[in-house]
Amino acid sequence: MTNPKITDRQSLAQQVAQLKAEGKKVVFTNGCFDLLHVGHIDLLEKARAAGDFLIVGLNSDASVRRLKGQTRPIHSEEARARVLAALNSVDAVVIFE
């Protein structure tokens, strides 16, 4: 099952252009979001409250390994993206290196 909130950079760029043309404020945050916890939820809710549309940049598995070591991430980028996309505060998720 694919969640439409999980997108690629090219599609997201088009969506952001449309949102800005409508006068919407787009907010961006990023992170690994492995083992999602209440601190992550607080961050995402505050970020969403700062604008009309929240984009979450999600570190890829390779990126997380470079940052945190070979035993990370615990959950795959696909699983982490699906969890983030399920949150009401998140409007779009894009995986990056």
CSV table of C-alpha atoms in Angstrom, one decimal:
chain,number,residue,atom,x,y,z
A,1,MET,CA,0.0,0.0,0.0
A,2,THR,CA,1.4,3.4,-1.0
A,3,ASN,CA,0.6,6.5,0.9
A,4,PRO,CA,0.2,9.6,-1.3
A,5,LYS,CA,2.0,11.7,1.4
A,6,ILE,CA,5.3,9.9,0.6
A,7,THR,CA,6.6,11.6,-2.5
A,8,ASP,CA,9.8,12.3,-4.5
A,9,ARG,CA,11.6,15.7,-4.8
A,10,GLN,CA,10.3,16.5,-8.3
A,11,SER,CA,6.6,15.9,-7.5
A,12,LEU,CA,7.1,17.8,-4.2
A,13,ALA,CA,8.6,20.8,-6.0
A,14,GLN,CA,5.5,21.0,-8.2
A,15,GLN,CA,3.2,20.7,-5.2
A,16,VAL,CA,5.2,23.4,-3.3
A,17,ALA,CA,5.0,25.8,-6.3
A,18,GLN,CA,1.2,25.3,-6.3
A,19,LEU,CA,0.9,25.9,-2.6
A,20,LYS,CA,3.0,29.0,-2.7
A,21,ALA,CA,0.9,30.3,-5.7
A,22,GLU,CA,-2.1,29.9,-3.4
A,23,GLY,CA,-0.3,32.0,-0.7
A,24,LYS,CA,0.3,29.0,1.6
A,25,LYS,CA,3.2,28.9,4.1
A,26,VAL,CA,5.2,25.8,3.6
A,27,VAL,CA,7.3,24.5,6.5
A,28,PHE,CA,10.2,22.0,6.3
A,29,THR,CA,12.0,19.9,8.9
A,30,ASN,CA,14.1,16.8,8.6
A,31,GLY,CA,15.6,14.0,10.6
A,32,CYS,CA,16.1,10.2,10.9
A,33,PHE,CA,12.9,9.6,12.9
A,34,ASP,CA,14.0,6.1,13.8
A,35,LEU,CA,12.1,4.8,16.9
A,36,LEU,CA,9.7,7.7,16.8
A,37,HIS,CA,9.1,9.1,20.3
A,38,VAL,CA,7.1,11.9,21.9
A,39,GLY,CA,9.9,14.5,21.3
A,40,HIS,CA,9.6,13.8,17.6
A,41,ILE,CA,5.8,14.2,17.8
A,42,ASP,CA,6.2,17.6,19.7
A,43,LEU,CA,8.6,18.8,17.0
A,44,LEU,CA,6.4,17.8,14.2
A,45,GLU,CA,3.3,19.4,15.7
A,46,LYS,CA,5.1,22.6,16.4
A,47,ALA,CA,6.5,22.7,12.9
A,48,ARG,CA,3.1,22.1,11.4
A,49,ALA,CA,1.6,24.9,13.6
A,50,ALA,CA,4.1,27.3,12.1
A,51,GLY,CA,2.6,27.1,8.6
A,52,ASP,CA,0.0,25.6,6.3
A,53,PHE,CA,1.9,22.6,5.0
A,54,LEU,CA,4.6,20.5,6.6
A,55,ILE,CA,7.2,18.7,4.6
A,56,VAL,CA,9.4,16.2,6.5
A,57,GLY,CA,12.7,15.3,4.9
A,58,LEU,CA,13.6,11.8,6.0
A,59,ASN,CA,17.2,10.5,6.0
A,60,SER,CA,17.6,7.5,3.9
A,61,ASP,CA,18.9,4.2,5.4
A,62,ALA,CA,22.4,4.9,3.9
A,63,SER,CA,22.4,8.4,5.4
A,64,VAL,CA,21.4,7.1,8.8
A,65,ARG,CA,24.2,4.5,8.7
A,66,ARG,CA,26.7,7.3,7.9
A,67,LEU,CA,25.5,9.4,10.8
A,68,LYS,CA,24.8,6.8,13.5
A,69,GLY,CA,26.8,3.7,12.6
A,70,GLN,CA,26.3,0.4,10.9
A,71,THR,CA,23.7,-0.9,13.4
A,72,ARG,CA,21.2,1.9,12.5
A,73,PRO,CA,18.6,2.5,11.4
A,74,ILE,CA,16.4,0.1,13.4
A,75,HIS,CA,13.5,0.6,10.9
A,76,SER,CA,13.8,0.8,7.2
A,77,GLU,CA,13.3,4.1,5.4
A,78,GLU,CA,10.0,2.7,4.0
A,79,ALA,CA,8.7,1.9,7.4
A,80,ARG,CA,9.8,5.2,8.9
A,81,ALA,CA,8.2,7.1,6.0
A,82,ARG,CA,4.9,5.2,6.4
A,83,VAL,CA,4.9,6.0,10.2
A,84,LEU,CA,5.5,9.7,9.5
A,85,ALA,CA,2.9,9.8,6.7
A,86,ALA,CA,0.3,8.4,9.1
A,87,LEU,CA,0.6,11.5,11.4
A,88,ASN,CA,-2.0,14.2,11.0
A,89,SER,CA,0.7,16.9,11.4
A,90,VAL,CA,2.7,15.7,8.4
A,91,ASP,CA,1.6,16.7,4.9
A,92,ALA,CA,4.4,15.2,2.9
A,93,VAL,CA,7.4,13.0,3.4
A,94,VAL,CA,10.4,12.9,1.1
A,95,ILE,CA,13.4,10.6,1.5
A,96,PHE,CA,16.9,12.1,1.0
A,97,GLU,CA,20.5,11.0,1.0
